[in-house]
C-alpha positions as a Markdown table, in Angstrom:
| # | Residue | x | y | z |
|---|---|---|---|---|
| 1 | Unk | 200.2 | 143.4 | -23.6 |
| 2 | Unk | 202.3 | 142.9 | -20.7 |
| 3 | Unk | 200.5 | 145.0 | -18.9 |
| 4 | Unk | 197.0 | 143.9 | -19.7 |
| 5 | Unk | 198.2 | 140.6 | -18.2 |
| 6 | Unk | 199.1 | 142.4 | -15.4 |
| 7 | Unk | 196.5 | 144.4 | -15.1 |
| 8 | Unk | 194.2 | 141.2 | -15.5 |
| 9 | Unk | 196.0 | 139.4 | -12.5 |
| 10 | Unk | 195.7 | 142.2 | -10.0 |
| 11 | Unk | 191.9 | 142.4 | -10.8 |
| 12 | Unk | 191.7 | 138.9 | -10.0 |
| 13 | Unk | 193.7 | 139.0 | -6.7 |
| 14 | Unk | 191.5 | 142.0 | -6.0 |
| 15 | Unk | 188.1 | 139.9 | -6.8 |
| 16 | Unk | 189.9 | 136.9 | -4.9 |
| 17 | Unk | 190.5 | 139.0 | -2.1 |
| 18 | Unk | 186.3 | 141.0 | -2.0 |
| 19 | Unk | 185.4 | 137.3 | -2.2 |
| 20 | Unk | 187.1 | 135.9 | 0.9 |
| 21 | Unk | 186.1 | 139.1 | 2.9 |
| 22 | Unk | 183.1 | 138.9 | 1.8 |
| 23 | Unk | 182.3 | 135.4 | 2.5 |
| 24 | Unk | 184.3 | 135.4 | 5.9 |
| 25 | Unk | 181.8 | 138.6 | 7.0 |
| 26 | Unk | 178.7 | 136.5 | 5.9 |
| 27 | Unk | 180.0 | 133.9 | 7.9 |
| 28 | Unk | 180.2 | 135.8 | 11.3 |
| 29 | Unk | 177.0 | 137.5 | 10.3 |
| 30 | Unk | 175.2 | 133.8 | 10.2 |
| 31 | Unk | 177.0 | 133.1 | 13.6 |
| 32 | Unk | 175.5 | 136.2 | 15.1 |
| 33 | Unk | 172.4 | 135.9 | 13.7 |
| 34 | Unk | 171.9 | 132.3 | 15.1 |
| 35 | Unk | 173.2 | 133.5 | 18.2 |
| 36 | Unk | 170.4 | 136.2 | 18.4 |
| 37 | Unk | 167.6 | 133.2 | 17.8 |
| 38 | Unk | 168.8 | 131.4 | 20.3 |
| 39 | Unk | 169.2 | 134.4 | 22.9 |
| 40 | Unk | 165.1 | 134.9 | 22.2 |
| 41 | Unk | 164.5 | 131.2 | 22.3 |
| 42 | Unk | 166.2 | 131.5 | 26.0 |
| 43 | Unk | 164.3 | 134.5 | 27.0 |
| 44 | Unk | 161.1 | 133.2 | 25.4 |
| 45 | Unk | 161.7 | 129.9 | 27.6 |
| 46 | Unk | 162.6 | 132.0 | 31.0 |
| 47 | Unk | 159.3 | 134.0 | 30.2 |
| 48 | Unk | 157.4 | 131.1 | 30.2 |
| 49 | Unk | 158.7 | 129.8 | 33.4 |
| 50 | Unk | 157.8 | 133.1 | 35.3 |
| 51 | Unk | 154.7 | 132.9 | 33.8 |
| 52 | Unk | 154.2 | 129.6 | 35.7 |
| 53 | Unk | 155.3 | 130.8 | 39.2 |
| 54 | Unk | 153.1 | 134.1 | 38.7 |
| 55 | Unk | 150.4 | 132.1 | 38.5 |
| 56 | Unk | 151.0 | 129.6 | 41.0 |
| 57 | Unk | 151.4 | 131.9 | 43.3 |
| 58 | Unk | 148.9 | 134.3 | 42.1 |
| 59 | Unk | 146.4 | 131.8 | 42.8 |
| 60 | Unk | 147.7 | 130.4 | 45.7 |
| 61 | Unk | 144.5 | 130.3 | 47.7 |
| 62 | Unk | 142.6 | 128.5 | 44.6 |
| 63 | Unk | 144.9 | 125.7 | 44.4 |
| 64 | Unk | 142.1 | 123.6 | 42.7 |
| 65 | Unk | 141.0 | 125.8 | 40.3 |
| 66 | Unk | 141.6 | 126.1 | 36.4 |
| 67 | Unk | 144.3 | 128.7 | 36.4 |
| 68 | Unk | 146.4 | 127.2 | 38.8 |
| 69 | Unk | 146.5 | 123.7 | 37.7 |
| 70 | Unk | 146.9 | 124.9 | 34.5 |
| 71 | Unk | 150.5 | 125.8 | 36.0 |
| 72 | Unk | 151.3 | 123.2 | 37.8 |
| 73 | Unk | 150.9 | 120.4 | 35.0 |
| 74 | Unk | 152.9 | 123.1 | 32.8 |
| 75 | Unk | 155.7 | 122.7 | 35.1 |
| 76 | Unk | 156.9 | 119.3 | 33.3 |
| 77 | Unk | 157.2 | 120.6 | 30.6 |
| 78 | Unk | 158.7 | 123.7 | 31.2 |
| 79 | Unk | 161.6 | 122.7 | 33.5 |
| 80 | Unk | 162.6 | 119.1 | 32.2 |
| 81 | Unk | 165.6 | 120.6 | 32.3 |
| 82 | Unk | 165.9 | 121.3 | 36.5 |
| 83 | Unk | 166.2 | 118.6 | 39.1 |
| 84 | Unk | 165.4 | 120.6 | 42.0 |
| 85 | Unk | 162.0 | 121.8 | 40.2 |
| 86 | Unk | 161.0 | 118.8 | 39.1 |
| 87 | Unk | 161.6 | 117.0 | 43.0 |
| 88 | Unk | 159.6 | 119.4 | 44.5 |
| 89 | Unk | 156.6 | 119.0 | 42.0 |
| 90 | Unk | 156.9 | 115.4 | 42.5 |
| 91 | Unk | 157.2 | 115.9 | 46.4 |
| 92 | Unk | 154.5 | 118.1 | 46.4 |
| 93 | Unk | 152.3 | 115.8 | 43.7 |
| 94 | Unk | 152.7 | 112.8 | 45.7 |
| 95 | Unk | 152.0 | 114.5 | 49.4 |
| 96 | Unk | 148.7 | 115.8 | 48.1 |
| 97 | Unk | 147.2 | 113.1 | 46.1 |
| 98 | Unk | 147.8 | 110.4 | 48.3 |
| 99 | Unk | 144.9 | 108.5 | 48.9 |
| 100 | Unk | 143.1 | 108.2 | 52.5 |
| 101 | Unk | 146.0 | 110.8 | 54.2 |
| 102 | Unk | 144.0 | 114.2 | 55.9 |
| 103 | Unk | 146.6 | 116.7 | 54.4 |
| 104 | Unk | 148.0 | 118.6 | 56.9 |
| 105 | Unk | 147.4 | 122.5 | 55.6 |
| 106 | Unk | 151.0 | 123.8 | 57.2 |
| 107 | Unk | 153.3 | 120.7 | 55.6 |
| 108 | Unk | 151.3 | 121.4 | 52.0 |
| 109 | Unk | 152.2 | 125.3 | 52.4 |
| 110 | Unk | 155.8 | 124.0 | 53.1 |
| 111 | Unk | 155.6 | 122.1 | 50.0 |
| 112 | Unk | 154.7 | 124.7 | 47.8 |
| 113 | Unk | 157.4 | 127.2 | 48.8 |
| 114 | Unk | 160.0 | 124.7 | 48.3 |
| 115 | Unk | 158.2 | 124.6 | 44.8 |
| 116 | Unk | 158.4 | 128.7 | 44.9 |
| 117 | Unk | 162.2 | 128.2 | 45.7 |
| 118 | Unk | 163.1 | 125.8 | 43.3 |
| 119 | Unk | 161.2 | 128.0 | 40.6 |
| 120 | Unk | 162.6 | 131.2 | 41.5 |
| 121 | Unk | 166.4 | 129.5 | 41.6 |
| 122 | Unk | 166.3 | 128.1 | 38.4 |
| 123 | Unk | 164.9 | 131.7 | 37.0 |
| 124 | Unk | 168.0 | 132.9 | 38.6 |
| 125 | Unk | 165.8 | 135.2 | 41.0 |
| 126 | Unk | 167.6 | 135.4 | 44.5 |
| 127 | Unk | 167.1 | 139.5 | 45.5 |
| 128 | Unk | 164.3 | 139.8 | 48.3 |
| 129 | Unk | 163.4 | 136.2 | 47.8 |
| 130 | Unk | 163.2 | 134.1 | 51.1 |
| 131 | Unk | 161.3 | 131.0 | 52.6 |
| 132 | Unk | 159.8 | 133.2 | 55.5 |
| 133 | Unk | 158.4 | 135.8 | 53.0 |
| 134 | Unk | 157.1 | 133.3 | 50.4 |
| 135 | Unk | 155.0 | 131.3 | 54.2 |
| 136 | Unk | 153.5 | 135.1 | 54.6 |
| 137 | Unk | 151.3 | 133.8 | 51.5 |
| 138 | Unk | 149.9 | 131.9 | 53.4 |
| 139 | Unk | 148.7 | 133.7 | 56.5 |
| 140 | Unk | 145.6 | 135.2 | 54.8 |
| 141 | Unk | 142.7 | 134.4 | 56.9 |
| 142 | Unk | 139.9 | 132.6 | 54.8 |
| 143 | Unk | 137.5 | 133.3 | 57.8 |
| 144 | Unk | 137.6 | 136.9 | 56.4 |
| 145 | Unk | 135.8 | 136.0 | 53.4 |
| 146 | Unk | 132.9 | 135.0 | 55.6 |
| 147 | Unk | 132.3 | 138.1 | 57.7 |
Protein backbone atom coordinates (compact mmCIF):
# COMPACT_ATOMS: atom_id res chain seq x y z
CA UNK A 1 0.00 0.00 0.00
CA UNK A 2 2.88 2.05 0.80
CA UNK A 3 4.04 1.92 -2.30
CA UNK A 4 0.93 2.70 -4.24
CA UNK A 5 1.05 5.92 -2.25
CA UNK A 6 4.23 6.36 -3.43
CA UNK A 7 3.81 5.44 -6.60
CA UNK A 8 0.69 7.85 -6.72
CA UNK A 9 2.84 10.90 -5.53
CA UNK A 10 5.64 10.52 -8.05
CA UNK A 11 2.94 10.36 -10.86
CA UNK A 12 1.71 13.48 -9.64
CA UNK A 13 5.03 15.34 -9.29
CA UNK A 14 5.67 13.90 -12.81
CA UNK A 15 2.09 15.33 -14.18
CA UNK A 16 2.95 18.62 -12.03
CA UNK A 17 6.18 18.84 -13.64
CA UNK A 18 4.70 17.94 -17.93
CA UNK A 19 2.27 20.71 -16.82
CA UNK A 20 4.62 23.58 -15.92
CA UNK A 21 6.87 22.65 -19.01
CA UNK A 22 4.27 22.49 -20.91
CA UNK A 23 2.54 25.60 -20.08
CA UNK A 24 5.94 27.57 -19.79
CA UNK A 25 6.67 26.33 -23.67
CA UNK A 26 3.16 27.55 -24.81
CA UNK A 27 4.01 30.61 -23.21
CA UNK A 28 7.28 31.45 -25.23
CA UNK A 29 5.50 29.99 -28.29
CA UNK A 30 2.57 32.84 -27.89
CA UNK A 31 5.53 35.40 -27.38
CA UNK A 32 7.18 34.30 -30.59
CA UNK A 33 4.23 34.06 -32.35
CA UNK A 34 3.09 37.62 -31.60
CA UNK A 35 6.47 38.62 -32.25
CA UNK A 36 6.23 37.22 -35.89
CA UNK A 37 2.75 39.37 -36.37
CA UNK A 38 4.24 42.21 -35.55
CA UNK A 39 7.52 41.66 -37.62
CA UNK A 40 4.97 41.32 -40.84
CA UNK A 41 2.93 44.27 -39.60
CA UNK A 42 6.39 46.24 -39.78
CA UNK A 43 7.44 45.00 -43.06
CA UNK A 44 3.84 45.25 -44.47
CA UNK A 45 4.11 49.08 -43.22
CA UNK A 46 7.78 49.61 -44.74
CA UNK A 47 6.25 48.07 -48.06
CA UNK A 48 3.73 50.55 -48.15
CA UNK A 49 6.00 53.44 -47.65
CA UNK A 50 8.27 52.39 -50.63
CA UNK A 51 5.36 51.89 -52.52
CA UNK A 52 4.76 55.67 -52.02
CA UNK A 53 8.29 56.94 -53.01
CA UNK A 54 8.17 54.51 -56.20
CA UNK A 55 5.48 56.22 -57.23
CA UNK A 56 6.32 59.59 -56.50
CA UNK A 57 9.09 59.41 -58.18
CA UNK A 58 7.99 57.19 -60.87
CA UNK A 59 5.80 59.81 -61.93
CA UNK A 60 7.75 62.56 -61.33
CA UNK A 61 7.12 64.44 -64.46
CA UNK A 62 3.20 63.94 -64.03
CA UNK A 63 2.95 65.57 -60.76
CA UNK A 64 -0.79 66.38 -61.33
CA UNK A 65 -1.89 63.33 -62.37
CA UNK A 66 -3.97 60.41 -60.57
CA UNK A 67 -1.11 58.17 -59.74
CA UNK A 68 1.00 60.61 -58.20
CA UNK A 69 -1.32 62.39 -56.03
CA UNK A 70 -2.61 59.33 -55.07
CA UNK A 71 0.93 59.19 -53.22
CA UNK A 72 1.33 62.14 -52.05
CA UNK A 73 -2.03 62.46 -49.95
CA UNK A 74 -1.03 58.76 -48.83
CA UNK A 75 1.93 60.17 -47.26
CA UNK A 76 -0.14 61.30 -44.09
CA UNK A 77 -1.15 58.51 -43.43
CA UNK A 78 1.71 56.43 -43.93
CA UNK A 79 4.41 58.33 -42.01
CA UNK A 80 2.42 59.95 -39.05
CA UNK A 81 4.92 58.52 -37.38
CA UNK A 82 8.18 60.80 -39.04
CA UNK A 83 8.78 64.47 -38.44
CA UNK A 84 11.11 65.01 -41.13
CA UNK A 85 8.53 63.33 -43.76
CA UNK A 86 5.76 64.97 -42.69
CA UNK A 87 7.82 68.86 -42.81
CA UNK A 88 8.80 68.29 -46.10
CA UNK A 89 5.16 67.31 -47.37
CA UNK A 90 3.98 70.33 -45.58
CA UNK A 91 6.92 72.45 -47.07
CA UNK A 92 6.41 71.24 -50.23
CA UNK A 93 2.25 71.40 -49.92
CA UNK A 94 2.35 74.86 -48.87
CA UNK A 95 5.09 76.17 -51.62
CA UNK A 96 2.95 74.77 -54.40
CA UNK A 97 -0.51 75.69 -53.51
CA UNK A 98 -0.04 79.02 -52.61
CA UNK A 99 -2.31 81.24 -54.22
CA UNK A 100 -1.12 84.05 -56.83
CA UNK A 101 2.94 82.89 -56.46
CA UNK A 102 4.43 81.77 -60.19
CA UNK A 103 6.25 78.58 -58.80
CA UNK A 104 9.61 78.66 -59.52
CA UNK A 105 10.20 75.05 -61.42
CA UNK A 106 14.06 74.64 -59.73
CA UNK A 107 12.87 75.52 -55.81
CA UNK A 108 9.66 72.96 -56.47
CA UNK A 109 12.30 70.22 -57.75
CA UNK A 110 14.34 71.17 -54.52
CA UNK A 111 11.24 70.51 -52.57
CA UNK A 112 10.55 67.29 -53.76
CA UNK A 113 13.97 65.73 -53.17
CA UNK A 114 14.03 66.82 -49.70
CA UNK A 115 10.61 64.89 -49.75
CA UNK A 116 12.75 61.90 -51.68
CA UNK A 117 15.25 62.27 -48.69
CA UNK A 118 13.13 62.33 -45.92
CA UNK A 119 11.30 59.14 -47.47
CA UNK A 120 14.24 57.21 -48.27
CA UNK A 121 15.75 58.07 -44.46
CA UNK A 122 12.98 56.95 -42.68
CA UNK A 123 12.91 53.62 -44.97
CA UNK A 124 16.31 53.34 -43.66
CA UNK A 125 17.73 53.54 -47.44
CA UNK A 126 21.14 55.42 -47.43
CA UNK A 127 23.43 53.14 -50.12
CA UNK A 128 23.76 55.18 -53.55
CA UNK A 129 21.19 57.61 -52.35
CA UNK A 130 22.24 61.41 -52.72
CA UNK A 131 20.56 64.89 -53.31
CA UNK A 132 22.62 65.44 -56.68
CA UNK A 133 21.41 62.02 -58.09
CA UNK A 134 17.80 62.31 -56.98
CA UNK A 135 18.04 66.64 -59.07
CA UNK A 136 19.25 64.30 -62.20
CA UNK A 137 15.34 63.45 -62.22
CA UNK A 138 14.80 66.32 -63.09
CA UNK A 139 16.97 67.23 -66.04
CA UNK A 140 14.77 65.43 -68.60
CA UNK A 141 14.02 67.81 -71.30
CA UNK A 142 10.13 68.07 -71.97
CA UNK A 143 11.00 69.84 -75.31
CA UNK A 144 11.83 66.21 -76.40
CA UNK A 145 8.43 65.17 -76.30
CA UNK A 146 7.60 67.74 -78.92
CA UNK A 147 10.11 66.92 -81.67
Amino acid sequence: MLEGIIGGILGLIGVGISLYYSNKINQENQKFQKELEEKKSADEIWRRKYEVLVKLIGYRFDFSGKESLSAINSIAALFYDSDDVMNAVKDFYDYSTLPGVVKNTETSNDKLVTLYMAIYSDLGIDKNVDKSFLKRVFLYDSRQDKN
